[in-house]
Structure formats: C-alpha cells, structure tokens
Amino acid sequence: MLNSAMVGLLGVSLWETIYMVIISTLLAYAFGLPIGVILNITAKDGICPNKPVNSVLGVIVNVFRSVPFLILLIWMLPFTKMVVGTMVGPTSVIVPLVVSAAPFVGRMVESSLNEIDGGVIEAAQSMGSSSWQIIYKVLIPEAKPSLIIGAAISITTILGYSAMAGIVGGGGLGAVATNYGLYRYNNEVMLITIVIIVVIVQIFQEIGMMAAKKLDKRLK
Amino acid sequence: MIELKHLSKVYDNGKTRVEAIRDINLTIEDGDIFGIIGLSGAGKSTLIRCINFLEKPTEGQVIFDGVDLGAISHKELLKKRQDMSMIFQSFNLLSQRTVIDNVCFPLEIAGTGKKEARKRATELLEVVGLSDKQKSYPVQLSGGQQQRVAIARALATNPKVLLCDEATSALDPNTTSSILNLLKEINRTMGVTIIVITHEMRVIEQICNKVAVIDSSRIVEEGPVKEVFTAPKSQIAKQLILPKNDFVQEVEGLNCLRLVFDGTSAFEPVISSLSRECDTDVNIIWANTKSIEGRTYGQMIIQIPEEKEKETAIKAYLDSKKITYKEEGINVE
C-alpha cells in the first residue's frame, strides 16, 4: 500500500508542515514576545505599572485564547484571504496559526519573565538602568532558559494546531491524515502520519530542553 | 554629603495606611560610615530605598551633593544613581552572566566603552580578591564571594556613596567580618561614603563612626558610635546594646564601670593588666567582646572597689589605654 507515490506525498506534506510550523512560530514570537513583555512590565509589581494597558491587553489575549482553533480557523477565512490572497494551502494556514499562537506565546513569555527575582531588577534600577535597559539587559537574558523551554512548548502546540488545518484544505500532514486516513479508511497512512508527528514533537521538545539546560548558568 | 529632611513614606492602598518612615532628619557627611540600626519592621529598608529614590518619599527631601533628588527629572535621577551604588542582603547578581560581566553591567548602563569597562572590572575584582573567578558564574560562588562581586559591581561607576541594605545578614560570622573589613578599607582608600542598614549591633561596632537608631518608623537616637554605645538614651538602643541579662540586674547598686571597646584599642589582656597596674581586684559582671583582626570590639561591665583612689587609678589607666568607659549604676532592662 505504501507505494512510491504515497512516500512522495508524505515527504511533501512533511515539508509543508515544517514550513507552516516554523514560519508561524517565528511570527507568533514576533507578536507574542512584545505582548509578554508588556504584560509583565505593566503588571502591578512590574517596572512600569499601568493598570489600563495591562487589563485591556489581558482581556484581548484571553479572548483569542478562548476561541477553539478550529473555529478561529474557519471564522478567520475572509481575513486570511485578505492578508495572503488565498484560503487554501499551507501559507493560508499561517495567518490563523499566528493569530491563535501569539496570545498563547505572550502568556508563556509573561510567565517566564515573572519568574525573575525582583531583587535583581531592583539592583539594576539602583544602578540607574532605564526601563528599556532592564528589559533587554536583565529581563530577557535572565529568563532565557525558561523562554527556550516555553518556545519548545509553543512550537509543539503550533504543530498540533497545524494538523487541524488539514480539514479545511490547509495542506501538511494533517491533510494527509484527513484525506487518506479518515475519508478513505486507510489506517496504515493514518498511523504513519501520527508516528511522524510524534517524532517531530519529540525532536523539538528534546532540542528545546537540551538547549535550555545547556544555556542555564544557574546549574553548576 | 547627604541630607535627609523631614522624610516620610506612607503606603496607602485605599484600605490600609502604613507609615513606613516618619519625619526622618539625618545628615551624612562625606567619608562617614553611617550605620542605621533597628529591629525588623522599623522602617530601615524603606529608609535606604528612599535615599536613592527606589521608593519615592511621600514627603520631605533628599539632598545629595546639593541636589534635591525629588526635584530633578527621571533621566537626571538615573544619572545620579550611578554616583550612589547599592548592595543587598541577597546579593542580586545576574545569574546568567559571568562574574566579570556582572561587574561590567553598571558600566554598560553608564555607556562606558567595552574595553575600558573590562579593564575597570578587572581592577575591581583584584580589589575584592576575586581575580581568579572572572569567568565563573554566581551559582559557583559562596555567599561571601557573591557579595564581593556585588561590591565590585557597586564600585564600578566610581560612586561617592555606597548604600548597604543588610549586606551581611545572609552571611556567617567570619564572612561577615571579612566583608565588613573590605567595606572599611574601601571607605578609607577610595573615600567612599557608606550608609549601612542593619539589625546587628556588631556591624555598627566594627565599622561605623556614626549611628542612628530607628524604631517604629522614627529616628529615636543618633550620634557618634562611641557616645551612643556608652550612654544609650532610648529604650530600643539600650535593648540593642545591652541584651537582657537577669544576672546583671541582681548586682544593682554596685560600683560598676561599663567599658566600650570600639576597635581603637589593641587586643590585650586589659583586665588582668589593669588589676596588676592598679593593684586592685576587679570583678567582670558581664562581657560581650570579640577580637577582630587584633582589635577589640564590644562591651564589658566590671565591678571596681569603692575606694576613691583605686577608682581614680583605674580610670586613669583606662584613659591611658584609650578605652571609653562610663560609670554604671547598672540598670539593664
């Protein structure tokens, strides 16, 4: 059953999945990192407390995180078409993936930054650091190991979301699983796609954990 | 010179109102090692944070080198803080940076060139005795070593003032002594004014020339360490200087002297030689002294004979040895 055509299809789908996940993760961080930083610094005990900004941003993040991805995916189709010009294929999936993942990434970043000891921030303030200097010289470097673990979790979550996109013609391994495994009762293909996805998740997770451990100077 | 004028800080969240410090007036001269002692919750930490405006005082002024810190812009305040470094009880080093990069940090903030910063950091690590730890990370160092790095870091920008917030409270007695000696040396050789916040009497004994006692948000007593130690007036100062001792209370009415050793006299068997020189007996009622690097610190209460001439001889001997003393009709609470 696993002929060369199917192997080729799986290869292309794997590539599509990796493409969707990598680009989506990068873009999700481009938006999510600033969101997380703003949530952290505008909190009550942050370096620039600002209740209105913190509350409004918090609500927006929560709203986008509460909408299930599959619904968001369909709901956003017109917007997706407007941004990338098409509603099908891997590129079109990137738009809802980013919209869904950015708030999630924002919360991950916020929680990593919250772990930093207030004393270290106070020390930086006592040396006359500006808020901006504290963000890029203290908050982010000190939280680096935790941020990397967060990125590994985010990337596997985005991978999971990307598979759902197969249902609405998004391409990737999710599409193969849907079209062959679900609609044509091809259990073998179903199993292979699952194995491939599990292996990718394992690889990302392990790389993330190893990098975090290697980079964390708090461990002797 | 730092002047604190009518400094108050109130925490008010609408429901509860806490007055952390109230109407604090202090003058700290250049070159001082000024100690501020008090029990937990007395307002020490708030006070030291108001000095560099990490906490904005609710009322009053902080005048640093003639500049009112409350009247300048935020940007100017950040610049002023580089002249007023701080060290902490929990060291607060950047865990992801090496020792040398930690010392370079304030120089990066101040905009010093990288090469120059490295050079300065190397010099300072030599001063604190950690030249061989440049490439280590804070987690690999002991508490005392971490505090030394923090001191080097605090000195990087050539500050005029060093604020120490319970800087030795997390350290064991030996390490505490060596850190205090380092601070004293920095004060002497670099002319850095030091303000020390502590709850430990021995910190004041060992390095401070002036002391202020803070209790329930106010300064209750202030003066040269020698004076405050010999004649504590406030209840809290008495309590801090002479801890409770039931035995001492029983000897009330005896002819006693309280001797104060502030490190100016060398460590020698003072009492036995006093006894020999003055040909008299003395009775040690209470003592709490220690030798730190060959100098004696602490206090002792001795009972001396009632005869006038023996008393005069003993006092003359103490004067010759430069030991401060005070007549004591013992009233230790």
XYZ file of C-alpha atoms in Angstrom:
553
model
C 0.000 0.000 0.000
C 2.842 2.360 0.813
C 3.896 2.941 -2.783
C 6.363 5.493 -4.010
C 3.587 7.981 -4.761
C 2.454 7.840 -1.161
C 6.020 8.221 0.114
C 6.372 11.275 -2.115
C 3.118 12.711 -0.812
C 4.198 12.169 2.777
C 7.519 13.861 2.020
C 5.816 16.920 0.547
C 3.334 17.042 3.434
C 6.098 16.787 5.990
C 7.865 19.694 4.333
C 4.593 21.714 4.304
C 4.066 21.024 7.982
C 7.589 22.069 8.907
C 7.232 25.215 6.785
C 3.910 26.158 8.438
C 5.165 25.477 11.932
C 8.493 27.276 11.636
C 7.107 30.408 9.944
C 4.097 30.513 12.299
C 6.293 30.132 15.377
C 8.635 32.904 14.270
C 5.721 35.249 13.549
C 3.923 34.219 16.745
C 7.054 35.243 18.672
C 7.385 38.476 16.718
C 3.985 39.444 18.164
C 3.950 37.317 21.328
C 7.286 38.422 22.778
C 6.318 42.115 22.942
C 2.879 41.129 24.274
C 4.503 39.082 27.056
C 6.950 41.847 27.905
C 4.182 44.459 28.058
C 2.022 42.169 30.231
C 4.960 41.672 32.619
C 6.150 45.262 32.929
C 2.689 46.848 33.201
C 1.607 44.461 35.966
C 1.129 45.852 39.467
C 4.635 44.946 40.619
C 6.265 45.351 37.200
C 8.750 48.063 36.263
C 6.151 50.310 34.554
C 2.847 49.548 36.293
C -0.082 50.574 34.115
C -3.406 49.067 35.023
C -5.460 50.136 31.939
C -2.883 48.797 29.446
C -2.427 45.589 31.430
C -6.166 44.914 31.763
C -7.065 45.671 28.138
C -4.201 43.602 26.734
C -5.018 40.808 29.197
C -8.628 40.673 28.015
C -7.661 40.655 24.325
C -5.201 37.815 24.945
C -7.802 35.831 26.862
C -10.452 36.289 24.160
C -8.180 34.948 21.434
C -7.039 32.111 23.645
C -10.599 31.031 24.456
C -11.716 30.595 20.840
C -11.007 26.981 19.824
C -8.504 26.881 16.987
C -10.762 25.028 14.554
C -13.475 27.675 14.935
C -10.970 30.521 14.711
C -9.595 28.927 11.546
C -12.966 28.970 9.812
C -14.082 32.301 11.281
C -10.921 33.960 10.017
C -11.144 32.681 6.413
C -12.145 36.091 4.956
C -9.376 37.824 6.854
C -6.884 35.165 5.740
C -7.891 35.716 2.109
C -7.377 39.436 2.559
C -3.883 39.010 4.029
C -2.353 36.260 1.855
C -4.777 36.216 -1.110
C -5.871 32.584 -0.725
C -7.898 30.409 1.636
C -6.160 27.085 0.869
C -2.647 25.692 1.172
C -0.023 25.897 3.891
C 0.590 29.641 3.572
C -3.071 30.434 4.237
C -2.916 28.432 7.479
C -0.097 30.572 8.784
C -2.445 33.523 9.348
C -4.858 31.835 11.812
C -1.940 29.935 13.375
C -0.189 33.191 14.219
C -3.370 34.853 15.457
C -4.065 31.889 17.691
C -0.499 31.278 18.881
C 0.648 34.855 19.534
C -1.549 35.344 22.638
C -0.504 31.905 23.860
C 3.166 32.801 23.331
C 2.510 36.117 25.079
C 1.320 34.303 28.202
C 4.278 31.894 28.065
C 6.716 34.820 27.834
C 4.929 36.681 30.613
C 5.163 33.703 32.947
C 8.884 33.220 32.151
C 9.588 36.870 32.933
C 7.548 36.685 36.143
C 9.980 34.084 37.463
C 12.816 36.617 37.665
C 13.791 37.661 41.169
C 12.632 41.188 41.925
C 15.907 41.875 43.730
C 17.903 41.597 40.515
C 15.611 44.133 38.854
C 15.918 46.403 41.864
C 19.718 46.138 41.665
C 19.601 47.192 38.007
C 17.349 50.120 38.927
C 19.734 51.163 41.682
C 22.457 51.461 39.035
C 20.343 53.871 37.042
C 19.087 51.463 34.349
C 16.232 52.757 32.217
C 13.166 50.540 31.774
C 14.294 49.671 28.260
C 17.732 48.621 29.526
C 16.100 46.463 32.176
C 14.010 44.713 29.514
C 16.819 43.788 27.163
C 19.727 43.507 29.620
C 18.012 41.911 32.609
C 14.519 40.510 31.968
C 15.113 38.701 28.684
C 18.687 37.412 29.296
C 17.847 36.260 32.830
C 14.713 34.457 31.604
C 16.466 32.887 28.609
C 16.398 29.223 29.738
C 12.751 29.475 30.686
C 11.938 31.297 27.423
C 13.539 28.460 25.445
C 11.505 25.829 27.273
C 8.441 27.977 26.559
C 9.379 28.066 22.878
C 9.628 24.270 22.773
C 6.144 24.002 24.271
C 4.796 26.665 21.909
C 6.218 25.011 18.825
C 4.651 21.645 19.677
C 1.309 23.361 20.348
C 1.526 25.103 16.974
C 2.351 21.756 15.361
C -0.820 20.330 16.865
C -2.872 23.256 15.563
C -1.308 22.969 12.105
C -2.557 19.403 11.787
C -6.148 20.596 12.283
C -5.737 22.859 9.297
C -5.812 19.770 7.068
C -9.591 19.623 7.494
C -10.138 22.917 5.690
C -7.574 22.278 2.964
C -4.563 23.644 4.687
C -2.126 21.000 3.497
C 0.577 19.343 5.533
C 0.471 16.038 7.427
C -2.942 16.892 8.842
C -4.379 16.954 5.303
C -2.887 13.528 4.509
C -4.323 12.092 7.713
C -7.741 13.569 6.930
C -7.909 12.733 3.229
C -6.423 9.228 3.357
C -6.777 8.071 6.906
C -10.212 9.474 7.684
C -12.092 9.632 4.376
C -10.578 6.503 2.768
C -10.206 4.362 5.871
C -6.504 3.923 5.205
C -5.300 3.025 8.674
C -1.732 2.495 7.567
C -1.336 6.073 6.302
C -3.113 7.342 9.392
C -0.642 5.501 11.594
C 2.374 6.723 9.620
C 1.316 10.379 9.859
C 0.759 10.003 13.581
C 4.195 8.471 14.035
C 5.826 11.241 12.007
C 4.062 13.950 14.064
C 5.005 12.267 17.339
C 8.635 12.054 16.207
C 8.705 15.758 15.231
C 7.195 16.770 18.588
C 9.810 14.658 20.390
C 12.639 16.213 18.407
C 11.503 19.815 19.051
C 10.871 19.124 22.720
C 14.241 17.444 23.259
C 16.167 20.143 21.399
C 14.406 22.802 23.466
C 15.093 21.087 26.783
C 18.714 20.393 25.927
C 19.316 23.970 24.801
C 17.683 25.371 27.946
C 19.775 23.143 30.154
C 22.995 23.930 28.346
C 22.359 27.677 28.420
C 21.221 27.908 32.028
C 24.121 29.247 34.098
C 22.250 28.640 37.350
C 23.089 24.944 37.027
C 26.584 24.060 38.129
C 27.069 64.925 51.674
C 23.545 63.580 52.000
C 20.837 65.407 53.877
C 17.501 63.855 54.651
C 14.911 66.446 55.569
C 11.544 65.559 57.085
C 11.484 62.357 55.066
C 8.254 60.353 55.300
C 6.875 57.437 53.354
C 3.308 56.266 53.617
C 1.933 53.202 51.858
C -1.727 53.800 51.248
C -3.724 51.432 49.066
C -7.083 52.938 49.935
C -7.875 50.368 52.579
C -4.838 50.258 54.813
C -2.373 53.017 55.578
C 1.128 52.125 56.685
C 3.578 54.772 57.723
C 6.922 53.130 56.994
C 9.102 56.083 57.950
C 8.127 59.320 59.631
C 9.871 62.681 59.658
C 13.423 61.396 59.278
C 16.139 64.049 59.548
C 19.732 62.942 59.097
C 22.949 64.409 57.778
C 25.582 62.074 56.425
C 28.958 63.720 55.922
C 31.447 62.771 53.224
C 33.670 59.936 54.390
C 31.272 58.727 57.065
C 30.400 55.123 57.627
C 26.933 55.797 58.880
C 25.005 52.980 60.492
C 21.238 52.831 60.755
C 20.152 50.134 63.175
C 16.722 48.908 64.081
C 14.641 45.808 64.531
C 12.738 44.158 61.688
C 9.862 46.288 60.529
C 11.289 49.500 61.975
C 11.456 51.073 58.523
C 15.170 50.624 57.719
C 14.700 49.155 54.263
C 12.204 51.795 53.239
C 14.542 54.493 54.500
C 17.526 53.296 52.457
C 15.330 52.923 49.352
C 14.112 56.479 49.786
C 17.711 57.722 49.763
C 18.200 56.680 46.129
C 14.538 57.117 45.261
C 13.883 53.447 44.553
C 10.935 54.353 46.763
C 9.597 57.816 46.225
C 9.182 59.528 49.601
C 5.677 60.803 50.309
C 7.066 63.899 51.985
C 10.421 65.531 52.587
C 13.628 65.917 50.676
C 16.797 64.003 49.906
C 19.622 66.415 49.157
C 22.597 64.681 47.561
C 25.600 66.915 46.849
C 23.350 69.943 46.944
C 20.819 68.464 44.508
C 17.251 67.780 45.615
C 16.595 64.308 44.161
C 12.850 64.898 44.200
C 13.139 67.995 42.043
C 15.110 66.603 39.090
C 13.857 64.745 36.022
C 13.707 60.948 35.867
C 16.626 60.935 33.428
C 18.781 63.041 35.731
C 17.815 60.790 38.635
C 19.030 57.723 36.711
C 22.346 59.517 36.164
C 22.586 60.445 39.874
C 22.062 56.824 40.874
C 25.385 55.999 39.239
C 27.009 58.098 41.980
C 25.101 56.186 44.645
C 25.501 52.419 44.388
C 23.755 49.800 46.428
C 24.456 46.297 47.707
C 21.839 43.907 49.025
C 21.245 41.134 51.524
C 20.599 38.623 48.740
C 23.469 39.914 46.531
C 21.220 40.215 43.465
C 23.784 39.255 40.848
C 22.712 38.456 37.305
C 22.657 34.649 37.321
C 23.207 34.285 33.573
C 26.317 36.478 33.462
C 29.881 35.663 34.446
C 31.478 37.447 37.381
C 33.347 39.910 35.176
C 30.243 40.608 33.064
C 28.320 41.312 36.257
C 30.905 43.913 37.245
C 30.750 45.384 33.714
C 26.956 45.688 33.898
C 26.694 49.138 35.537
C 29.349 50.401 33.117
C 27.230 49.193 30.184
C 24.325 51.092 31.687
C 26.506 54.183 32.041
C 27.645 53.838 28.428
C 31.324 53.121 29.086
C 33.270 51.528 26.227
C 33.624 47.750 26.384
C 37.410 47.684 26.600
C 37.547 50.306 29.315
C 34.778 48.533 31.241
C 36.717 45.240 31.179
C 39.824 46.981 32.442
C 37.956 48.635 35.290
C 36.179 45.379 36.186
C 39.482 43.500 36.272
C 40.955 46.097 38.641
C 37.940 45.940 40.934
C 37.926 42.160 41.076
C 41.506 42.443 42.241
C 40.442 44.876 44.980
C 37.839 42.422 46.268
C 40.221 39.474 45.919
C 38.418 37.521 43.212
C 40.743 37.864 40.220
C 40.690 34.106 39.693
C 36.886 33.937 39.452
C 36.383 36.232 36.448
C 34.875 33.533 34.260
C 32.794 31.862 36.967
C 29.039 32.205 37.269
C 27.401 33.424 40.507
C 25.999 29.980 41.316
C 29.554 28.633 41.546
C 30.500 31.119 44.278
C 29.920 31.125 48.036
C 27.744 33.799 49.636
C 30.740 35.847 50.734
C 32.256 35.676 47.268
C 28.971 36.721 45.690
C 28.808 39.735 47.997
C 32.369 40.628 46.989
C 31.321 40.556 43.341
C 28.335 42.734 44.245
C 30.688 45.196 45.967
C 32.986 45.281 42.929
C 29.924 45.853 40.754
C 28.713 48.648 43.014
C 32.089 50.378 42.833
C 32.393 50.142 39.043
C 30.957 53.571 38.311
C 33.157 55.261 40.946
C 30.263 56.162 43.221
C 30.533 58.697 46.014
C 28.165 56.757 48.225
C 27.600 53.069 48.834
C 24.257 52.031 50.304
C 24.345 48.675 52.102
C 20.980 47.048 52.726
C 21.577 44.310 55.337
C 24.617 43.389 53.261
C 25.979 40.873 55.752
C 22.760 39.459 57.181
C 22.865 36.362 54.992
C 26.487 35.572 55.818
C 28.170 33.584 58.588
C 30.126 35.490 61.295
C 33.578 35.024 59.756
C 32.450 36.025 56.295
C 30.600 38.974 57.803
C 33.815 40.203 59.396
C 35.792 39.928 56.187
C 33.100 41.751 54.181
C 32.948 44.492 56.820
C 36.710 44.876 56.704
C 36.543 45.176 52.944
C 33.923 47.919 53.266
C 36.051 49.745 55.798
C 39.062 49.540 53.530
C 37.058 50.844 50.582
C 35.920 53.749 52.730
C 39.499 54.509 53.736
C 41.309 54.042 50.436
C 38.675 55.242 47.959
C 36.948 57.770 50.180
C 33.516 56.276 49.503
C 30.841 57.345 51.993
C 28.994 54.280 53.258
C 25.492 54.013 54.667
C 24.787 50.718 56.396
C 21.363 49.390 57.301
C 21.451 46.543 59.775
C 19.803 44.872 62.729
C 23.134 43.588 64.026
C 24.995 45.551 66.666
C 28.358 44.076 65.703
C 28.131 45.592 62.216
C 27.865 49.048 63.771
C 30.606 48.214 66.301
C 33.016 47.030 63.700
C 32.850 49.686 61.015
C 30.599 52.668 61.714
C 31.684 56.032 63.059
C 28.134 57.330 63.416
C 24.908 55.581 64.188
C 21.209 56.353 64.116
C 18.717 54.134 65.890
C 15.355 53.711 64.198
C 12.291 52.447 65.981
C 8.645 52.404 64.858
C 9.388 54.477 61.752
C 11.285 57.256 63.570
C 14.888 58.039 64.439
C 14.999 57.845 68.221
C 18.675 58.401 68.801
C 21.667 59.495 66.799
C 25.330 60.342 67.276
C 28.924 59.084 67.174
C 29.017 55.337 67.800
C 31.175 55.775 70.886
C 28.677 58.139 72.508
C 25.594 56.140 71.708
C 27.291 52.982 72.919
C 28.494 54.432 76.174
C 25.300 56.226 77.014
C 22.327 54.872 75.120
C 19.325 57.011 75.952
C 16.420 55.391 74.182
C 14.798 52.199 75.310
C 15.461 50.499 71.999
C 19.142 51.483 71.939
C 19.623 50.100 75.424
C 17.930 46.922 74.352
C 20.114 46.584 71.257
C 23.364 47.447 73.002
C 22.912 45.502 76.201
C 20.826 42.431 75.740
C 18.651 41.212 78.571
C 20.586 39.611 81.358
C 18.945 38.579 84.589
C 22.202 38.143 86.439
C 23.216 41.750 85.821
C 20.043 43.034 87.394
C 20.896 41.356 90.677
C 24.081 43.361 91.192
C 22.355 46.720 91.052
C 23.851 49.365 93.292
C 27.401 48.104 92.956
C 30.211 50.362 91.855
C 30.485 49.438 88.207
C 32.043 50.712 85.017
C 30.918 49.934 81.534
C 33.857 49.634 79.149
C 33.332 50.134 75.442
C 35.809 48.611 73.029
C 35.395 50.200 69.624
C 38.408 48.742 67.896
C 40.799 51.556 68.753
C 42.488 49.523 71.451
C 44.609 46.537 70.590
C 43.584 43.127 71.806
C 45.438 42.536 75.056
C 44.573 41.194 78.490
C 43.219 44.572 79.635
C 41.572 43.404 82.825
C 44.458 41.399 84.227
C 46.981 44.120 83.467
C 44.586 46.717 84.935
C 44.379 44.615 88.055
C 48.177 44.365 88.290
C 48.949 48.006 87.447
C 46.401 49.450 89.840
C 46.996 46.798 92.451
C 43.319 46.062 92.852
C 40.709 43.428 92.155
C 38.024 43.812 89.552
C 35.039 41.623 89.018
C 33.693 41.033 85.499
C 29.912 41.265 85.763
C 29.032 40.976 82.125
C 31.023 40.884 78.936
C 30.407 40.669 75.260
C 33.632 41.345 73.419
C 35.391 39.896 70.469
C 38.684 40.295 68.719
C 38.551 41.091 65.056
C 41.894 41.232 63.285
C 43.703 42.056 66.502
C 41.291 44.779 67.591
C 38.769 44.517 70.368
C 35.093 45.277 69.862
C 32.172 45.072 72.226
C 31.364 45.920 75.814
C 32.158 44.779 79.300
C 30.795 45.687 82.721
C 33.244 45.432 85.594
C 32.773 45.942 89.304
C 35.515 48.012 90.941
C 36.382 48.745 94.585
C 34.523 51.557 96.336
C 37.728 53.334 97.478
C 38.085 56.653 95.719
C 41.801 56.459 94.972
C 41.583 52.971 93.443
C 38.738 54.197 91.297
C 40.787 57.188 90.136
C 43.745 54.942 89.351
C 41.569 52.584 87.340
C 40.055 55.441 85.366
C 43.497 56.887 84.677
C 44.635 53.503 83.437
C 41.610 53.184 81.144
C 42.206 56.694 79.815
C 45.829 55.831 79.071
C 44.648 52.792 77.104
C 42.068 54.920 75.275
C 39.240 52.693 76.441
C 35.942 54.505 76.661
C 34.025 53.898 79.898
C 31.003 55.079 81.755
C 30.016 54.809 85.391
C 27.168 52.454 85.715
C 24.623 52.060 88.437
C 23.563 49.030 86.493
C 20.116 49.312 85.083
C 19.988 46.780 82.331
C 16.408 46.141 81.352
